mmCIF file of C-alpha atoms in Angstrom:
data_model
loop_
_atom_site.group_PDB
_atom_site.id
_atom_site.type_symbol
_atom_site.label_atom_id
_atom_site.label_comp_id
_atom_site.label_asym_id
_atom_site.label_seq_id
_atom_site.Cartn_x
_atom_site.Cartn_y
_atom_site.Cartn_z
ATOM 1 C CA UNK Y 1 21.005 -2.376 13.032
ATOM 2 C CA UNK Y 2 17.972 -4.478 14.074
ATOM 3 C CA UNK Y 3 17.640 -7.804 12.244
ATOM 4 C CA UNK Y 4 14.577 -10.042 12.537
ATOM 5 C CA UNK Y 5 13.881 -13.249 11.038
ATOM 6 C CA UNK Y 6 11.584 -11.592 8.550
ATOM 7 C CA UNK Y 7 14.049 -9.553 7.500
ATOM 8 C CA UNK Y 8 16.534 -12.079 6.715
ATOM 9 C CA UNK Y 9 13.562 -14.274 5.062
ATOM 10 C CA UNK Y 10 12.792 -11.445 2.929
ATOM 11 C CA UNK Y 11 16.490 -11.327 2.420
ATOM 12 C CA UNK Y 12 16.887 -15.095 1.490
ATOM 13 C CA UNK Y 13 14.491 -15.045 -0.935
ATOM 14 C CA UNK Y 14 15.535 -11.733 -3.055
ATOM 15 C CA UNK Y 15 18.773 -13.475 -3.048
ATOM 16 C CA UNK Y 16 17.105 -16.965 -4.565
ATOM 17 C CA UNK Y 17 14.898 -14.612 -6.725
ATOM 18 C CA UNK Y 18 18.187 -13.386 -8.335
ATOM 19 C CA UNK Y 19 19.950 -16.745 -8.793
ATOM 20 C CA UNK Y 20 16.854 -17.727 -10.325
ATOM 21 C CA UNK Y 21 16.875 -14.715 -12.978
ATOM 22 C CA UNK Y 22 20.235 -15.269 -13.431
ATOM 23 C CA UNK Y 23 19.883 -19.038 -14.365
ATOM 24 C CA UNK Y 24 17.132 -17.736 -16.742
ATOM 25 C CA UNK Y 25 14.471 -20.204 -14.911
ATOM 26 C CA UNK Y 26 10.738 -19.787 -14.255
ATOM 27 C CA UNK Y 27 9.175 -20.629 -10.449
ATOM 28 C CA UNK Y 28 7.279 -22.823 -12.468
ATOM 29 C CA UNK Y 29 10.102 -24.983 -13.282
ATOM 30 C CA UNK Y 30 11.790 -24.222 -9.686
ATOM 31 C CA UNK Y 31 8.599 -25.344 -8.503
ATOM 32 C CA UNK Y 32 8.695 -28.799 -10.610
ATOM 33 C CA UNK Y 33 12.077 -29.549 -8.862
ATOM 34 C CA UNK Y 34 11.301 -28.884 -5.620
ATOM 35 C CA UNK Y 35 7.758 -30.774 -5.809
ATOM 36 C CA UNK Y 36 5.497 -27.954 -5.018
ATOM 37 C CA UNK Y 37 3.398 -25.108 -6.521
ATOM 38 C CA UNK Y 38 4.660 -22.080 -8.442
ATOM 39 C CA UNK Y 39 2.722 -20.010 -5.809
ATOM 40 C CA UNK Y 40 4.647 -21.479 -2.967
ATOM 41 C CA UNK Y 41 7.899 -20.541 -4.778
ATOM 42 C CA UNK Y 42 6.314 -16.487 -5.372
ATOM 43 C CA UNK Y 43 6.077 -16.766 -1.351
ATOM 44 C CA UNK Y 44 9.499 -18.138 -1.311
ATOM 45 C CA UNK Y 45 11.126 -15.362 -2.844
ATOM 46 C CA UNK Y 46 8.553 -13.006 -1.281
ATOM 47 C CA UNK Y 47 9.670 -13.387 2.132
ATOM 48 C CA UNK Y 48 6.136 -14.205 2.826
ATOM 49 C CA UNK Y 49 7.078 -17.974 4.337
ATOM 50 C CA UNK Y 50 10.134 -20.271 5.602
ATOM 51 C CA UNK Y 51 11.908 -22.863 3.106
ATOM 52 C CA UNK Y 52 13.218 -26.128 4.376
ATOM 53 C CA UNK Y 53 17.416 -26.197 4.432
ATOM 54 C CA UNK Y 54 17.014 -28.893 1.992
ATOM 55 C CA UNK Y 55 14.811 -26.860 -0.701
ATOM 56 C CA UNK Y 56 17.536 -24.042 -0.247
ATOM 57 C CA UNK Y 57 20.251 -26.501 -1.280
ATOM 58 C CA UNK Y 58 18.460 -27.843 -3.991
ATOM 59 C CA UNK Y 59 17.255 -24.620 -5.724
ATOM 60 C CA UNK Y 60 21.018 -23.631 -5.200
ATOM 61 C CA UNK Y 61 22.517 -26.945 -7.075
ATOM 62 C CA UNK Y 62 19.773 -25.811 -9.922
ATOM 63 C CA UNK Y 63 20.784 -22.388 -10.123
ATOM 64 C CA UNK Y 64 24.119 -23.550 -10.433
ATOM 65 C CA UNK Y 65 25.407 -21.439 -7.814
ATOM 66 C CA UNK Y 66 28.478 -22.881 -5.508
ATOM 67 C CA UNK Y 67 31.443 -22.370 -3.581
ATOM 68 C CA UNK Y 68 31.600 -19.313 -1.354
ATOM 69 C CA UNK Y 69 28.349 -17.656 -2.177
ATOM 70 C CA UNK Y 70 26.188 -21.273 -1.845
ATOM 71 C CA UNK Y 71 27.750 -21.060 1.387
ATOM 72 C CA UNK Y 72 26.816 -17.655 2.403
ATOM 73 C CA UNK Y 73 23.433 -18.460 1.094
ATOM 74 C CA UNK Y 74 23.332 -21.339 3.034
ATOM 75 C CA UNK Y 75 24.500 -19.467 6.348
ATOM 76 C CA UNK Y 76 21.086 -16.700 5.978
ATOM 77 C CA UNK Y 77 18.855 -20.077 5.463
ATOM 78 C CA UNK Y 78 19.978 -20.906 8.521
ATOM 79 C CA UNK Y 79 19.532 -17.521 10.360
ATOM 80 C CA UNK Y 80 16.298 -17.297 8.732
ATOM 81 C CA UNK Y 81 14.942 -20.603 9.921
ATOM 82 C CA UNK Y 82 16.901 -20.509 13.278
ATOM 83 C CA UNK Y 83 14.055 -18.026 15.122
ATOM 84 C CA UNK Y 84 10.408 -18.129 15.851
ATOM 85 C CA UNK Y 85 8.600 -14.665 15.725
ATOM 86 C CA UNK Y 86 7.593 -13.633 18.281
ATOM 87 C CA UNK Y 87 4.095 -13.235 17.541
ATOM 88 C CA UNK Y 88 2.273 -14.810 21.259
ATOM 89 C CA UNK Y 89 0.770 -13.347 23.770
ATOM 90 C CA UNK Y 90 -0.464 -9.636 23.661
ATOM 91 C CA UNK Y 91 1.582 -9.545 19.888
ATOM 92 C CA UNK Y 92 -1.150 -11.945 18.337
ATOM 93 C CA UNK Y 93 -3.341 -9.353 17.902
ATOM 94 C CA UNK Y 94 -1.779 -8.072 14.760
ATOM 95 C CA UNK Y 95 -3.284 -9.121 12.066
ATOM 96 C CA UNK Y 96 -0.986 -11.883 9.916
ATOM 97 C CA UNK Y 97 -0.914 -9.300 7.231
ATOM 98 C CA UNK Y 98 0.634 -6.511 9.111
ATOM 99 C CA UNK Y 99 3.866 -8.540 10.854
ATOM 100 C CA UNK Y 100 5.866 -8.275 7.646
ATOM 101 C CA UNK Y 101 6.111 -4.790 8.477
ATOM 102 C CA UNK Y 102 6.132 -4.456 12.116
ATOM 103 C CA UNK Y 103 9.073 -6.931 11.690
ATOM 104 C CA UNK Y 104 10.843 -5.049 9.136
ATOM 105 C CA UNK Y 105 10.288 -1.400 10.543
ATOM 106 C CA UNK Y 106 13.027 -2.337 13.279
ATOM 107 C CA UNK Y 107 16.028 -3.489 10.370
ATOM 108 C CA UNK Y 108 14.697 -0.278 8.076
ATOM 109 C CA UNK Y 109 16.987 2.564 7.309
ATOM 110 C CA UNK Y 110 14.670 5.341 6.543
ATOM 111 C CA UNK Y 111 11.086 5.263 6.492
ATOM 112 C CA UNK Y 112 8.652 7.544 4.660
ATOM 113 C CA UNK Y 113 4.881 7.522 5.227
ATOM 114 C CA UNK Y 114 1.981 10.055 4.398
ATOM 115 C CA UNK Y 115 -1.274 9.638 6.035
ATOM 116 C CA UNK Y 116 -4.575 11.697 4.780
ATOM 117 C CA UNK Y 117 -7.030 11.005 7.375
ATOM 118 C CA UNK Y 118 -5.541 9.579 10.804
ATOM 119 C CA UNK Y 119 -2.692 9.594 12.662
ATOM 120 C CA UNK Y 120 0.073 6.570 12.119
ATOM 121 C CA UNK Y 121 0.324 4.079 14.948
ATOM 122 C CA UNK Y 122 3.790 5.596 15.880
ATOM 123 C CA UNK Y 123 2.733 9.010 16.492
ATOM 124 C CA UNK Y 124 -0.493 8.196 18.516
ATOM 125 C CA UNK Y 125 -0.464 9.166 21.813
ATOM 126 C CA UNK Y 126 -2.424 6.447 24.282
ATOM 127 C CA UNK Y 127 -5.223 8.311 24.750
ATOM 128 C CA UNK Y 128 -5.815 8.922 21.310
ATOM 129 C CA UNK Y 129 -4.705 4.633 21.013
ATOM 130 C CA UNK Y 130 -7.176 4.320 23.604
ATOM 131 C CA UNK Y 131 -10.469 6.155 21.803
ATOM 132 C CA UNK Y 132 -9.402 5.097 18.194
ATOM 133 C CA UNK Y 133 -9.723 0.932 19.430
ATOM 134 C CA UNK Y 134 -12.587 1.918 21.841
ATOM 135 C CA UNK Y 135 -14.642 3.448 18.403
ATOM 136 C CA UNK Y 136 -14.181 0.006 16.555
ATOM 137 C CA UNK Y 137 -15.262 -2.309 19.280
ATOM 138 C CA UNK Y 138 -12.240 -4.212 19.993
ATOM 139 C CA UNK Y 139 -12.583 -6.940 22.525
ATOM 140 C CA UNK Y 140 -9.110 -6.315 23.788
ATOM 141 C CA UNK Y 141 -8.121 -3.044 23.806
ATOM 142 C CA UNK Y 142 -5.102 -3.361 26.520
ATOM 143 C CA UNK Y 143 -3.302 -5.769 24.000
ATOM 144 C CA UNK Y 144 -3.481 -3.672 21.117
ATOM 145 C CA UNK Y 145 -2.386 -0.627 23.234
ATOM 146 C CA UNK Y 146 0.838 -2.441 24.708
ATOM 147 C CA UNK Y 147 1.303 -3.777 20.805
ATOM 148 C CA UNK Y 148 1.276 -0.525 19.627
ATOM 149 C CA UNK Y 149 3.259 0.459 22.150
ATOM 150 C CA UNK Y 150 5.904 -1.367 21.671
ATOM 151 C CA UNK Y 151 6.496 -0.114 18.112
ATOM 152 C CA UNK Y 152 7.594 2.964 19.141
ATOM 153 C CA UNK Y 153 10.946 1.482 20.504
ATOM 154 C CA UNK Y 154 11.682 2.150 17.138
ATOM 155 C CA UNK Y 155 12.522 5.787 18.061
ATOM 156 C CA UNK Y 156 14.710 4.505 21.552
ATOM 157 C CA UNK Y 157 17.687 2.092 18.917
ATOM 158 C CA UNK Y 158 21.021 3.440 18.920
ATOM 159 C CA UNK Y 159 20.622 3.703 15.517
ATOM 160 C CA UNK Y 160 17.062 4.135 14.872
ATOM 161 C CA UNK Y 161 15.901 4.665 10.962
ATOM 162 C CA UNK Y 162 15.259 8.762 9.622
ATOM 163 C CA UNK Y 163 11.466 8.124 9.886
ATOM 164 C CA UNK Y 164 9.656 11.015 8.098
ATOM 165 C CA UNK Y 165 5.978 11.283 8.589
ATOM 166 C CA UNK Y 166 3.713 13.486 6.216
ATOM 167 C CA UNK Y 167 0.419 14.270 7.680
ATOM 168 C CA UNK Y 168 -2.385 16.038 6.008
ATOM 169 C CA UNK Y 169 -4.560 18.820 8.233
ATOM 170 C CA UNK Y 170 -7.386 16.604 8.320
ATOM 171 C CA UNK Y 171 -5.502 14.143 10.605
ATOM 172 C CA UNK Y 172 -5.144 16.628 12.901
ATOM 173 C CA UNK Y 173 -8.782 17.713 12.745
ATOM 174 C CA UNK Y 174 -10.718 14.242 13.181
ATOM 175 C CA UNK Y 175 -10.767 12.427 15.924
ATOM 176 C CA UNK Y 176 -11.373 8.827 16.533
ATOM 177 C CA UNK Y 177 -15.494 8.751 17.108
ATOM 178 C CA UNK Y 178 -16.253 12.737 16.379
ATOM 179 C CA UNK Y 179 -15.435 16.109 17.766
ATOM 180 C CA UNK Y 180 -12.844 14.839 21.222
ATOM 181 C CA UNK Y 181 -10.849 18.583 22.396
ATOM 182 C CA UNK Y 182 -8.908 16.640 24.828
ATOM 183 C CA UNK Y 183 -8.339 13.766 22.693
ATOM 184 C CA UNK Y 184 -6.757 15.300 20.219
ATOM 185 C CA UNK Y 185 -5.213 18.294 22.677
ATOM 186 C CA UNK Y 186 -2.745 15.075 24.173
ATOM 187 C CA UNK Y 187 -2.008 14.011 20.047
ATOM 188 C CA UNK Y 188 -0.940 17.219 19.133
ATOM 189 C CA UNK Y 189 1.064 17.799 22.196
ATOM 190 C CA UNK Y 190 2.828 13.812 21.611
ATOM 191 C CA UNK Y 191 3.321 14.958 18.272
ATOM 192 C CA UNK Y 192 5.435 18.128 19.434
ATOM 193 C CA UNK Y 193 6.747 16.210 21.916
ATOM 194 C CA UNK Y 194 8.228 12.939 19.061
ATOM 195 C CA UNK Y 195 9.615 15.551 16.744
ATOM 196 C CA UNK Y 196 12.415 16.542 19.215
ATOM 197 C CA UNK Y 197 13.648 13.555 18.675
ATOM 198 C CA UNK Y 198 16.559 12.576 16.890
ATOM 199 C CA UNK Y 199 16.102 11.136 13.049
ATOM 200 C CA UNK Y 200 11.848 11.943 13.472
ATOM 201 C CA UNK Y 201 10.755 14.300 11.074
ATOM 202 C CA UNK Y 202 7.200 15.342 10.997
ATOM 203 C CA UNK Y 203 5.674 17.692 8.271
ATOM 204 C CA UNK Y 204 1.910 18.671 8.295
ATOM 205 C CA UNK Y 205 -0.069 19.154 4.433
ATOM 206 C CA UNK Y 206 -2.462 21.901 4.884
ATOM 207 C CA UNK Y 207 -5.760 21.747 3.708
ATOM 208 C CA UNK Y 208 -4.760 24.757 1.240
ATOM 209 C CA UNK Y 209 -1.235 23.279 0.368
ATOM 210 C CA UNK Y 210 -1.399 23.469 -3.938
ATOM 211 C CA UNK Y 211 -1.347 20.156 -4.677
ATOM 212 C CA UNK Y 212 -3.348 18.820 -7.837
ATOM 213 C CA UNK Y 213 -4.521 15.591 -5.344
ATOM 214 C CA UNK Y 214 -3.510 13.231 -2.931
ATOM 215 C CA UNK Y 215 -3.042 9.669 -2.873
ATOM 216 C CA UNK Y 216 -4.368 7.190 -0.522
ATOM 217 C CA UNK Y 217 -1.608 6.497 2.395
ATOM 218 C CA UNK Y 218 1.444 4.682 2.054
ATOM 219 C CA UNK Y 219 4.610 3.988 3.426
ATOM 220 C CA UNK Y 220 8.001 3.228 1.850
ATOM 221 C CA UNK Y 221 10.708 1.328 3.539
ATOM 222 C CA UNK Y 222 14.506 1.494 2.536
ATOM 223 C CA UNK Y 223 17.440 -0.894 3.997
ATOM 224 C CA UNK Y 224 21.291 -0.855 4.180
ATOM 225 C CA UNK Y 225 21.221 -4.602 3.282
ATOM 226 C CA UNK Y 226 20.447 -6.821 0.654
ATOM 227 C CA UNK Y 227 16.867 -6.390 1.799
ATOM 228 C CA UNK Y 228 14.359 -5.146 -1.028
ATOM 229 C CA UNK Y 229 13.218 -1.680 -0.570
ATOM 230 C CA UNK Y 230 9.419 -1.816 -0.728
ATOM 231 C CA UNK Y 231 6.277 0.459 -0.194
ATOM 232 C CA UNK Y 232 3.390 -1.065 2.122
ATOM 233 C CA UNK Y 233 -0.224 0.305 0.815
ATOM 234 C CA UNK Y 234 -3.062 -0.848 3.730
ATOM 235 C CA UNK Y 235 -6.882 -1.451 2.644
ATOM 236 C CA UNK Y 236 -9.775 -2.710 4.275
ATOM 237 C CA UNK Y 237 -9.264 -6.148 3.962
ATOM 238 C CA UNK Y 238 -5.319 -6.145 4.509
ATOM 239 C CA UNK Y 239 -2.306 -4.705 3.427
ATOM 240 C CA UNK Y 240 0.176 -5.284 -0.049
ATOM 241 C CA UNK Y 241 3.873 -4.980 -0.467
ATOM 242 C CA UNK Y 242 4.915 -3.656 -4.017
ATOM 243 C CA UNK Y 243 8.876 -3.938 -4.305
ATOM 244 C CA UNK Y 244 9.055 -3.907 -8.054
ATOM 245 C CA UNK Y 245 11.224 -0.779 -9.456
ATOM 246 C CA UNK Y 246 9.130 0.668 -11.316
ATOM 247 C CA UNK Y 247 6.167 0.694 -8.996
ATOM 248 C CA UNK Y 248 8.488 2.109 -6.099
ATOM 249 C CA UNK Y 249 9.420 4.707 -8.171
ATOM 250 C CA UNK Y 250 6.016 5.932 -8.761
ATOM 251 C CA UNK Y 251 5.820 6.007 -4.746
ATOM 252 C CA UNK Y 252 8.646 7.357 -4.064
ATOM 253 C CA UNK Y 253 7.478 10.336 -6.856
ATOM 254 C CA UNK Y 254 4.350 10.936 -5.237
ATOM 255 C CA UNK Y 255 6.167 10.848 -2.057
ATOM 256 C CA UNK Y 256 8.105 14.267 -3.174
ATOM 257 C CA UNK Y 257 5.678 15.896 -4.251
ATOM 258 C CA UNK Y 258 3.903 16.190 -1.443
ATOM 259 C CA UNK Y 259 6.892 16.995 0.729
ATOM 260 C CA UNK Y 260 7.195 19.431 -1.944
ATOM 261 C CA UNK Y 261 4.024 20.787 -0.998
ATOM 262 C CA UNK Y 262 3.621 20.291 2.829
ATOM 263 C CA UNK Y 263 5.072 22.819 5.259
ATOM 264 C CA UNK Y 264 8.629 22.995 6.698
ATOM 265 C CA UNK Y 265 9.486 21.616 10.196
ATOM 266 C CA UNK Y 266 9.739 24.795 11.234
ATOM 267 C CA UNK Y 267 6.244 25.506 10.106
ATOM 268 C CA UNK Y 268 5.043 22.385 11.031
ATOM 269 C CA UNK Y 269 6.046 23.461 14.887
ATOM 270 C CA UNK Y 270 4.049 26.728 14.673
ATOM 271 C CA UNK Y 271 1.137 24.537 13.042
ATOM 272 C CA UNK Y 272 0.869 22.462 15.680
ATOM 273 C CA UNK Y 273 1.491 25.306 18.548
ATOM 274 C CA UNK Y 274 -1.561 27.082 17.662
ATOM 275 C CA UNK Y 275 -3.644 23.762 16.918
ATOM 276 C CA UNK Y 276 -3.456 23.075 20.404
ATOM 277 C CA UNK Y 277 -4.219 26.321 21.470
ATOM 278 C CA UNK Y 278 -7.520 26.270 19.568
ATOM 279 C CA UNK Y 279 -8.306 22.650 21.259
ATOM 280 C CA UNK Y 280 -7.671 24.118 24.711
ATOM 281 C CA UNK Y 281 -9.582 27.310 24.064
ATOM 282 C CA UNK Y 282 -12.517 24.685 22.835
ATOM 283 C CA UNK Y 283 -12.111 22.364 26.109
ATOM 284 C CA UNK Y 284 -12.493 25.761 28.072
ATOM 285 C CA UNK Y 285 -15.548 26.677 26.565
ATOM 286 C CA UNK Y 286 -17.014 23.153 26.939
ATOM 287 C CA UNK Y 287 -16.126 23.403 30.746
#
């Protein structure tokens, strides 16, 4: 399995955040002995930055935690520290927000994700790439494709995670930019093409499915690891990781019921069969 230095950060601090429950301490008083903010030691435990060797051993020695696990402890600071992302280049187009993830996605298990109005970066085909960055503006479009590219060598691992995809009709319907037959004629067909693959399951949520409402999209990620299990929600301005129980649990509830109401892959196939019939019967009309 795929492990990336976010990963193992993310690991590292779970583990502190534990010890630190455990010792029945605040970050506010972690904070105190290592010199810093309380804030800095939420990020800490977060994942969302690096600690110094040094403020690993010495929130260890606090915690009271020694012998073979300090050591272990000690040995994932290291990993964690020991590698630069690899976020140069063509990658530095992803916004800050989003690397968490694009790190993680790799080092996941399973993935579930349910998308109401566009297709997810993994199933776009680079045409459809192509229009969607062309429609906001983007100043450079060939590193965002190649970027985007790139995360679907998720699907090529030996052991790549069950990634299951709920899309609702309407993602299938608009296009990046307005009405685009051949556009969204080469996403469907990508789409039929990704779900013959091994561990990628893809079911569509029809416009009639019976479903009291839908939530705004989200993604949850499991690991095999020590990693925390945690569902991404993406906004406007950025993205948010929840990984506290209860809060996954709601996600994870709302994730089944609309697999409960979304069609079967089997129905999903025939869905998407005569969806791109009725874009090439439109392209032929146009031309």
């Amino acid at each position: 399995m795929a492990s990336t230095v976010t990963s193992r950060r993310k690991q590292l601090g779970n583990e502190l955040r534990h010890a630190r429950t455990a010792a029945r301490m605040t970050q506010q008083q972690v904070a105190e002995v290592l010199g810093c903010t309380q804030g800095k030691v939420n990020k800490i435990e977060s994942g969302a930055v690096g600690v110094k060797l040094g403020d690993v051993r010495a929130m260890l020695d606090t915690f009271g935690v020694n012998g073979d696990e300090s050591e272990a402890l000690m040995n994932l600071a290291r990993a964690a520290a020991g590698q630069r992302g690899h976020w140069s280049g063509y990658r530095s187009v992803v916004p800050h927000w989003f690397r968490t993830f694009t790190d993680l996605e790799p080092a996941a298990v399973e993935i579930m994700t349910w998308h109401g109005e566009r297709i997810p970066g993994p199933l776009q085909s680079e045409h459809y790439m192509l229009k969607q960055f062309t429609e906001f503006g983007a100043t450079d479009v060939t590193s965002l494709v190649r970027n985007r590219l790139d995360r679907k060598s998720v699907f090529d691992q030996p052991q790549p995670p069950y990634y299951r995809f709920i899309l609702s009709e309407a993602a299938l319907r608009r296009a990046p930019g307005g009405s685009a037959p051949a556009v969204m004629l080469d996403q469907i067909e990508h789409l039929m093409e990704l779900d013959r693959r091994p561990r990628v399951y893809i079911h569509v949520l029809a416009l009639d499915a019976r479903l009291a409402s839908v939530p705004n999209d989200f993604t949850i990620m499991r690991f095999p690891d020590r990693t925390r299990d945690f569902v991404y929600i993406e906004h406007s301005a950025g993205g948010i990781y929840l990984d506290d129980q209860k809060d996954f649990q709601l996600f994870v509830d709302g994730w089944d019921r609309l697999r409960g109401a979304a069609l079967e892959r089997q129905e999903t196939r025939e869905f998407l069969k005569k969806l791109a019939e009725g874009y090439r019967d439109e392209m032929s009309r146009r031309f």
